[in-house]
XYZ file of N, CA and C in Angstrom:
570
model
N -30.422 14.945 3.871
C -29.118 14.606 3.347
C -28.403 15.875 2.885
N -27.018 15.698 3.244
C -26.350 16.957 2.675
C -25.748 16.444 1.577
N -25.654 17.135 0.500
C -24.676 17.399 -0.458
C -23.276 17.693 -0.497
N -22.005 17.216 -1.186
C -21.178 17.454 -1.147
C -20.470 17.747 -2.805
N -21.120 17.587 -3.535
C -20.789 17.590 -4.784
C -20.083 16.142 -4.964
N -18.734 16.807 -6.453
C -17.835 15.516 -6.826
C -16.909 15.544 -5.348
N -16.567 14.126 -4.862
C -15.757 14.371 -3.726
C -15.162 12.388 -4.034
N -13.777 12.468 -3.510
C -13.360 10.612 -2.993
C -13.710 10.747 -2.341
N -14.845 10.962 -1.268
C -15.146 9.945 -0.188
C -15.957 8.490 -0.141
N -14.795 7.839 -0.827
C -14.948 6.428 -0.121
C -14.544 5.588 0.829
N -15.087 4.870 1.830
C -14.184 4.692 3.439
C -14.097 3.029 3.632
N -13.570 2.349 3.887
C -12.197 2.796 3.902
C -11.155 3.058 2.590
N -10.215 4.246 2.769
C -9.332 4.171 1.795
C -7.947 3.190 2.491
N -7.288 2.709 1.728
C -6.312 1.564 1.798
C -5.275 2.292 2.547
N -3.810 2.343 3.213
C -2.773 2.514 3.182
C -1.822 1.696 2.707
N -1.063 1.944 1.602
C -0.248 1.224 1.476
C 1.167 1.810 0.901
N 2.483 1.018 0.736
C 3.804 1.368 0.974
C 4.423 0.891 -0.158
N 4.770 1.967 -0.962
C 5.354 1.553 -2.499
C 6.740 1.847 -2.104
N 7.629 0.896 -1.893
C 8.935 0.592 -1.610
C 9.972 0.504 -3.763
N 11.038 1.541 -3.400
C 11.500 1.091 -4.701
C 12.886 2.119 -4.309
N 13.883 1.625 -5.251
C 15.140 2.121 -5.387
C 15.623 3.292 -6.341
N 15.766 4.436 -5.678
C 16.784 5.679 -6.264
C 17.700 5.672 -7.489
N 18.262 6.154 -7.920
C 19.033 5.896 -9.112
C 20.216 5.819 -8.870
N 20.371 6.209 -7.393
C 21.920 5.843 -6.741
C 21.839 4.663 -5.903
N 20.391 4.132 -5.890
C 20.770 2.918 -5.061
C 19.593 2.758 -3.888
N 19.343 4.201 -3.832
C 18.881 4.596 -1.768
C 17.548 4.065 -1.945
N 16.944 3.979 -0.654
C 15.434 3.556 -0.880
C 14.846 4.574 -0.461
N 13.340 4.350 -1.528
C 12.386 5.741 -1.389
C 11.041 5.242 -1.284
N 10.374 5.277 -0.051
C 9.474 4.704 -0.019
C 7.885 5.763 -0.078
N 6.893 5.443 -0.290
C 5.990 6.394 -0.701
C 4.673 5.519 -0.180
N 3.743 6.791 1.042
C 2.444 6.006 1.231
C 1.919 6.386 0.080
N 0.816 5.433 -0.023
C -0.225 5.841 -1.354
C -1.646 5.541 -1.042
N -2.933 5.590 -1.333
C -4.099 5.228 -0.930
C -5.364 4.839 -2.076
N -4.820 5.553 -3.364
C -5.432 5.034 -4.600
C -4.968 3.913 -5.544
N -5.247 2.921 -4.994
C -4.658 1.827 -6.238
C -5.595 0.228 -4.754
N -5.005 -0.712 -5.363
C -5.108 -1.761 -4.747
C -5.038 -2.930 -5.699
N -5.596 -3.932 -5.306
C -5.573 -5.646 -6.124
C -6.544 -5.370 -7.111
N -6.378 -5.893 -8.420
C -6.930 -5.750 -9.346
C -7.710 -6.904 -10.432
N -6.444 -8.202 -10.285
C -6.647 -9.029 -10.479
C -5.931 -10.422 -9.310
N -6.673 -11.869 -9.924
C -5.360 -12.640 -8.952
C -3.713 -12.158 -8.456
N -3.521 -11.717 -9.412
C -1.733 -11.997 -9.532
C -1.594 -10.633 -9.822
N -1.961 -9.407 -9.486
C -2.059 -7.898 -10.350
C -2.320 -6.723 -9.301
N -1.761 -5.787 -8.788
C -1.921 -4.254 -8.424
C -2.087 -3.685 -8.955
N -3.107 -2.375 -9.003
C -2.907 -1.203 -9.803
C -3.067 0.047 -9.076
N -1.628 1.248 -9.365
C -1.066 1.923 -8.280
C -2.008 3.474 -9.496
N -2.415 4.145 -8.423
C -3.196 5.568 -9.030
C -2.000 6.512 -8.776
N -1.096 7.111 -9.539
C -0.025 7.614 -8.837
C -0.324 9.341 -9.860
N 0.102 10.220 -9.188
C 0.430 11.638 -9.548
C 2.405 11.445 -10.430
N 2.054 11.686 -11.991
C 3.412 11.242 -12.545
C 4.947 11.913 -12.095
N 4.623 13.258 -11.653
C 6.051 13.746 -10.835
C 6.284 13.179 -9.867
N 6.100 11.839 -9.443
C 6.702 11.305 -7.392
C 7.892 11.068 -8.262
N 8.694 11.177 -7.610
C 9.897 10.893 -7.418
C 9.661 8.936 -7.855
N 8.735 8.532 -7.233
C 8.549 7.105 -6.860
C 8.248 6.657 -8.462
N 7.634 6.741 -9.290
C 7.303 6.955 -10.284
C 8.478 6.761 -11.557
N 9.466 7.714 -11.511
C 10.180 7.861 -11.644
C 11.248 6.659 -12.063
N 11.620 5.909 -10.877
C 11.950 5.151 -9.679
C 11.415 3.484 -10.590
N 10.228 3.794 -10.512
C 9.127 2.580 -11.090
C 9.462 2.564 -12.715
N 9.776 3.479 -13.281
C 9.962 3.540 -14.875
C 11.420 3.058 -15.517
N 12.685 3.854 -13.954
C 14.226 3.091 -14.129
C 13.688 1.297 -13.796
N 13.299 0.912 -12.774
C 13.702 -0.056 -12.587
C 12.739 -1.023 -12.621
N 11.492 -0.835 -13.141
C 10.129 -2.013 -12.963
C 10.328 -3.007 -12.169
N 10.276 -2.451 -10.923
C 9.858 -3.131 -9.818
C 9.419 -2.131 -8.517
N 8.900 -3.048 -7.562
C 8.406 -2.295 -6.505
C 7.998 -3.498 -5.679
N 8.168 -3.089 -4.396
C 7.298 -3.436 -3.628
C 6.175 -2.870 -2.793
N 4.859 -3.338 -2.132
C 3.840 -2.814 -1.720
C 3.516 -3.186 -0.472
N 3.464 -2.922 0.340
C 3.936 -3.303 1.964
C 2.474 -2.850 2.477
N 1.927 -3.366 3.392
C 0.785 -3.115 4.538
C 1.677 -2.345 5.637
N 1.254 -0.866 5.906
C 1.854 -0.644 7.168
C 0.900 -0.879 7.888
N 1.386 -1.656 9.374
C 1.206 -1.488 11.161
C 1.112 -0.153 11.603
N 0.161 0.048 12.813
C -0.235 1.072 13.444
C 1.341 1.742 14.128
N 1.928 0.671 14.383
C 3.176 0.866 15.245
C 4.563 1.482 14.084
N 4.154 1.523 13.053
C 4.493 2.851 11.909
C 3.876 3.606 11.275
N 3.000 4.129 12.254
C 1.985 4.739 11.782
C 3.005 6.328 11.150
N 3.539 6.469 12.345
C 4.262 7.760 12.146
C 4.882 8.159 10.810
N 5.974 7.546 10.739
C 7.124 7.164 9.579
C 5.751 7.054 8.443
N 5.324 5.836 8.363
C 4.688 5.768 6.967
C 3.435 6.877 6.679
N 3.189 7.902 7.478
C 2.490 9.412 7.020
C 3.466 10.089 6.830
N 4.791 10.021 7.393
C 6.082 10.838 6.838
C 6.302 10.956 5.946
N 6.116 9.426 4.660
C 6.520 8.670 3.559
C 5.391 9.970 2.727
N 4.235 9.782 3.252
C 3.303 10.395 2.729
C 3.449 12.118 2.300
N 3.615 12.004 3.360
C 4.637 13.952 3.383
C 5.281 14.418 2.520
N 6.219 13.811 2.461
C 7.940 13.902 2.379
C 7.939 13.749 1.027
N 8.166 14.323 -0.321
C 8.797 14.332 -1.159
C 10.140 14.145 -1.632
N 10.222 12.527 -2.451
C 11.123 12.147 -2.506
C 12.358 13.192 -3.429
N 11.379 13.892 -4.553
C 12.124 14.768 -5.243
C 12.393 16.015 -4.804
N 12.062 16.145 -3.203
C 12.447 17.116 -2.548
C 13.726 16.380 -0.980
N 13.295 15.632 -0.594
C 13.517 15.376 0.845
C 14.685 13.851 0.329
N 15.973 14.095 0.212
C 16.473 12.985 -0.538
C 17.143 11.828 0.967
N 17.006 12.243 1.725
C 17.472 11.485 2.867
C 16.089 11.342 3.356
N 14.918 11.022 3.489
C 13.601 11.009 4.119
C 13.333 9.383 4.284
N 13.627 8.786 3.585
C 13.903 7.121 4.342
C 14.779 6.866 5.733
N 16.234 7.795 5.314
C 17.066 7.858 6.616
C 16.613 7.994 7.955
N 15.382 9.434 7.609
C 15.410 9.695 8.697
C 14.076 9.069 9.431
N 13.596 8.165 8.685
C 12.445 7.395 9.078
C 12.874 6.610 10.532
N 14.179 6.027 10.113
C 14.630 4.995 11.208
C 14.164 3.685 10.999
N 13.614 3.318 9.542
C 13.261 2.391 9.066
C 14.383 1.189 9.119
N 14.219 0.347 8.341
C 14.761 -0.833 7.765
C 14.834 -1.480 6.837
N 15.464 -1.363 5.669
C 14.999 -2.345 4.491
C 16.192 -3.510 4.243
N 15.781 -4.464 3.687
C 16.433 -5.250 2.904
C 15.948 -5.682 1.244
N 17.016 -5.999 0.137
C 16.648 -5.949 -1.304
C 16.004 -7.583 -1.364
N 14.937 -7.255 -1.970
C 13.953 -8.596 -2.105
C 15.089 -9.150 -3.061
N 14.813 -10.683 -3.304
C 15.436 -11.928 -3.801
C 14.802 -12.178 -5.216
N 13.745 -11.480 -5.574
C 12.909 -11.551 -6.264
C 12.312 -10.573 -7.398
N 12.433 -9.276 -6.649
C 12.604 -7.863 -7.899
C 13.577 -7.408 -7.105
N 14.036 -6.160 -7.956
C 14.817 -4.918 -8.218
C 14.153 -3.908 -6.769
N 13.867 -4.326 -5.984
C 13.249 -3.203 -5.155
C 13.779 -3.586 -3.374
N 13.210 -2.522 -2.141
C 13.308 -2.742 -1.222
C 12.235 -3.602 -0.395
N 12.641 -4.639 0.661
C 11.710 -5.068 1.210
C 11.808 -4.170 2.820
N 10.926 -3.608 3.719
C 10.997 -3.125 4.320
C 10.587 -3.727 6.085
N 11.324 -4.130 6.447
C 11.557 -4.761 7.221
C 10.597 -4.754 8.737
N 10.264 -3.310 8.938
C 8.733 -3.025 10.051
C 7.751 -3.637 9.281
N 7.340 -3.303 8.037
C 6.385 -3.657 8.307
C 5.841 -5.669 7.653
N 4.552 -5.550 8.077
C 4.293 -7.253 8.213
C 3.795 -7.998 7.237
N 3.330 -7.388 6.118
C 3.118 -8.048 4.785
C 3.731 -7.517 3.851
N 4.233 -7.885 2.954
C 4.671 -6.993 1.616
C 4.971 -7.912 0.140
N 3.964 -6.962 -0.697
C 4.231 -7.787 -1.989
C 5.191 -7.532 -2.901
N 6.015 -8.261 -3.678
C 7.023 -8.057 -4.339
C 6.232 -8.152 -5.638
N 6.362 -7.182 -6.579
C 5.762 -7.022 -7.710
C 6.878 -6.572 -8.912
N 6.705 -6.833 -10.053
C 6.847 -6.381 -11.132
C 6.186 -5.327 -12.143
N 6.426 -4.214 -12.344
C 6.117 -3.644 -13.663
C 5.885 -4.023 -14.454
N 4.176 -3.936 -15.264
C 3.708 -4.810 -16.205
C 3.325 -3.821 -17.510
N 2.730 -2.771 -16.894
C 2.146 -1.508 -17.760
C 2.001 -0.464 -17.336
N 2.133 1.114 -17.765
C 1.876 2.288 -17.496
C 1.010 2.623 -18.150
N -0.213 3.494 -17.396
C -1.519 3.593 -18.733
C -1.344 5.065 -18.645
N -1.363 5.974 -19.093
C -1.725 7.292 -18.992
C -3.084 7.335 -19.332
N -3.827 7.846 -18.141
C -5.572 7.774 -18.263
C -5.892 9.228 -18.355
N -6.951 9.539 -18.697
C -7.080 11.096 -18.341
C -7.485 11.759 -16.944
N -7.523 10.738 -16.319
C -7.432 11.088 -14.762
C -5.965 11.276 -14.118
N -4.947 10.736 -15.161
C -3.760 10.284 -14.319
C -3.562 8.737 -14.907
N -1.671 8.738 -13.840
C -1.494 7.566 -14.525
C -1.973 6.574 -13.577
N -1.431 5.212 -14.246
C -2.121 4.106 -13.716
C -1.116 3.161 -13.885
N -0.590 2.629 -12.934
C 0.673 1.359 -12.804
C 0.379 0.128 -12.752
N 0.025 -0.866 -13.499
C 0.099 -2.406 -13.095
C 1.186 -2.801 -13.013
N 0.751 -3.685 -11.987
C 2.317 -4.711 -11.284
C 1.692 -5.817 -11.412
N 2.717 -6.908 -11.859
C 2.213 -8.475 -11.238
C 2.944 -8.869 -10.046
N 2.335 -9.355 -9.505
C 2.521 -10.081 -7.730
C 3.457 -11.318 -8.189
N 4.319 -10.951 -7.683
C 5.628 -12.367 -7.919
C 5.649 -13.019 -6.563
N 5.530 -12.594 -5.650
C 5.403 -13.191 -4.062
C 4.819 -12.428 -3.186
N 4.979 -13.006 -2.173
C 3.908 -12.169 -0.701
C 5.101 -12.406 -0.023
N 5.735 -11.774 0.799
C 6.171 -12.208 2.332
C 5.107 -11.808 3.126
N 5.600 -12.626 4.641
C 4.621 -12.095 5.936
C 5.666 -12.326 7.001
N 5.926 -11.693 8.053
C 6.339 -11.508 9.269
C 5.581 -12.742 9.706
N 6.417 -13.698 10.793
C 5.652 -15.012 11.439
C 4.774 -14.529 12.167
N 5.260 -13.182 12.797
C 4.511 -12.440 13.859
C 2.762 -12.389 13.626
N 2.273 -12.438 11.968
C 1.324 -12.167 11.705
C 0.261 -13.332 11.319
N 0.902 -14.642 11.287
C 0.438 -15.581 11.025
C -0.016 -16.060 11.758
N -0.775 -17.124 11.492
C -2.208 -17.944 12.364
C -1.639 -19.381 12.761
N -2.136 -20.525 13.513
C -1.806 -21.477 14.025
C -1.457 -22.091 12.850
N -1.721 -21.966 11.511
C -2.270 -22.848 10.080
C -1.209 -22.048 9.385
N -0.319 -21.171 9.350
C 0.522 -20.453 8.649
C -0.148 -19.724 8.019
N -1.659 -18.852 8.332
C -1.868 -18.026 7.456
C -2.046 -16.547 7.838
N -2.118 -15.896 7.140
C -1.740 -14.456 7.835
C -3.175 -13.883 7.938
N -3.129 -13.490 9.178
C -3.782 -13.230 10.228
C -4.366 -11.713 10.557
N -5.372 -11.357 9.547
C -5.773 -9.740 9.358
C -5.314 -9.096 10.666
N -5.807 -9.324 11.538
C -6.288 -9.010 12.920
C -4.790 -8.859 13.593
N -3.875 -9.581 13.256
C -2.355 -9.250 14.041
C -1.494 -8.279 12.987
N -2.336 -7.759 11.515
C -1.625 -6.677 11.382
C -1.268 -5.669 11.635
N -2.387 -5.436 12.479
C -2.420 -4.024 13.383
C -2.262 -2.956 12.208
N -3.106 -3.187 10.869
C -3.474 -1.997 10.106
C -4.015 -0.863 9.906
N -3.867 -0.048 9.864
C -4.651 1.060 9.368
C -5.796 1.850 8.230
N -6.435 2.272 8.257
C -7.026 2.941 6.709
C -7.045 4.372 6.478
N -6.997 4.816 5.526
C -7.487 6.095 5.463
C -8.779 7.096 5.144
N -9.063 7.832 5.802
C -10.387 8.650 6.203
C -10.195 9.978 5.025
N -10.564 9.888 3.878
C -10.398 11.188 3.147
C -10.983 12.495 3.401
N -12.225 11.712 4.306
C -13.170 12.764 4.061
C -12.714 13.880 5.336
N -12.187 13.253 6.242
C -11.469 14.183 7.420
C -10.238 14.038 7.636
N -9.328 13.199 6.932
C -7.945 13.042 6.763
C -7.349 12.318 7.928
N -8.426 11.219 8.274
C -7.732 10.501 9.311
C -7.164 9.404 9.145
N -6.791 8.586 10.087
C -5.942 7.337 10.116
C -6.965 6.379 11.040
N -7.651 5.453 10.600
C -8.378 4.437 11.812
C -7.740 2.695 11.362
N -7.896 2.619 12.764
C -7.014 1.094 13.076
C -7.962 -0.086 13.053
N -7.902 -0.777 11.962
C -8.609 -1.925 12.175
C -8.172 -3.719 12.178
N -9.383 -4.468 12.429
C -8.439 -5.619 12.639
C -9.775 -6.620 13.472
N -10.515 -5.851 14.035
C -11.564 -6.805 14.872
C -12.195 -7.696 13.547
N -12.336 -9.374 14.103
C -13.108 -10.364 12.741
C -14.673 -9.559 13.540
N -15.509 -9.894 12.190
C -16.893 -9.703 12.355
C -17.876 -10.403 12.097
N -17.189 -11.359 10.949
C -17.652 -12.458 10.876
C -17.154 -12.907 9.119
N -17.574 -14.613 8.914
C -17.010 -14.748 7.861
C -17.402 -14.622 6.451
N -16.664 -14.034 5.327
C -17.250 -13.461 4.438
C -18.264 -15.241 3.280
N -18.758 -15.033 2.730
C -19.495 -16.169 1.737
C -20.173 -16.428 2.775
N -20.651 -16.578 4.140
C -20.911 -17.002 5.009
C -21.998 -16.256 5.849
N -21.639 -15.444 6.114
C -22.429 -14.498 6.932
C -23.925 -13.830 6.508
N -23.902 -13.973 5.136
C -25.300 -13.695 4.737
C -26.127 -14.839 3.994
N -25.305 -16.193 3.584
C -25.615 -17.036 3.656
C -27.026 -17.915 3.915
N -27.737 -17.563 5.071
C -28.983 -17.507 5.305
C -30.198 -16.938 4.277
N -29.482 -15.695 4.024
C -30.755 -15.165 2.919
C -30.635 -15.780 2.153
N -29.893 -16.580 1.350
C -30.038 -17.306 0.156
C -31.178 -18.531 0.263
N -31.656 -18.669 1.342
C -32.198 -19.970 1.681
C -34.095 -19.286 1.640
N -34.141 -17.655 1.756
C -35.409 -17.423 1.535
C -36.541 -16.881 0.277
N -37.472 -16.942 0.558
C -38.219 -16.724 -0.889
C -38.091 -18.094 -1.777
């Protein structure tokens, strides 16, 4: 075994799309990879406190959190790039799409196929960094992604994850089998 010391490599890391509004209005969207579901109804975003996005999240407590598709793969590593407190047209030039959710203060972004509309609940300043809870006020989903039963359908998100340890992007989505289920059997021995 090799050693690597302290390192994040944990795999998969998440991609996901913190959608929120400028102080003039514009949308600024930001990939992120440290945070995820926390509780039922709850996100919690690992954010570096200078993003621009941040910022953004403190004027207006709201956000949304979007699953990007492989088929934005591009744009949403751009998001990743691109400093909002540097790059003030960098949504523009995405070639994106948004529309303002019905529900928070934020953008809903129109590529991609899931996205949660959340609220600002708490800012923790940890000594790692800060730490954002949101509560989940709704889900949208693209029909595109849904199942015969109206439910959304991992496998037609055509998602991505992130690879820290070599800084990649891998596409997943194949079922493997079902979770409570699949190991199921061992419970039945000894």
């Amino acid at each position: 075994m090799k050693h690597f010391g302290v390192q994040p490599f944990l795999f998969p890391m998440p991609t996901y799309m913190i959608g929120t509004y400028n102080e003039d209005g514009s949308v600024d969207e930001m990939m992120m990879a440290w945070g995820g579901i926390c509780a039922e109804d709850m996100v919690a975003l690992n954010l570096e406190a200078s993003h621009k996005t941040v910022a953004n999240l403190k004027a207006r407590g709201a956000f949304t959190l979007a699953i990007p598709g492989t088929d934005t793969m591009k744009e949403s590593d751009f998001f990743g790039i691109a400093s909002g407190n540097k790059v003030a047209d960098k949504f523009q030039r995405s070639g994106l799409h948004a529309v303002k959710s019905d529900k928070v203060d934020a953008p809903i972004i129109t590529e991609y196929p899931v996205t949660l509309e959340c609220e600002v609940v708490e800012f923790q300043q940890q000594p790692y960094g800060l730490r954002v809870l949101g509560r989940i006020v709704d889900v949208l989903a693209d029909e595109k992604v849904l199942d015969e039963k109206g439910k959304i359908d991992a496998g037609k998100l055509h998602a991505f994850v992130f690879d820290q340890m070599r800084n990649g992007y891998y596409a997943i989505g194949d079922h493997i089998g079902q979770a409570w289920n699949a190991g199921a059997g061992l419970m039945k021995q000894g």
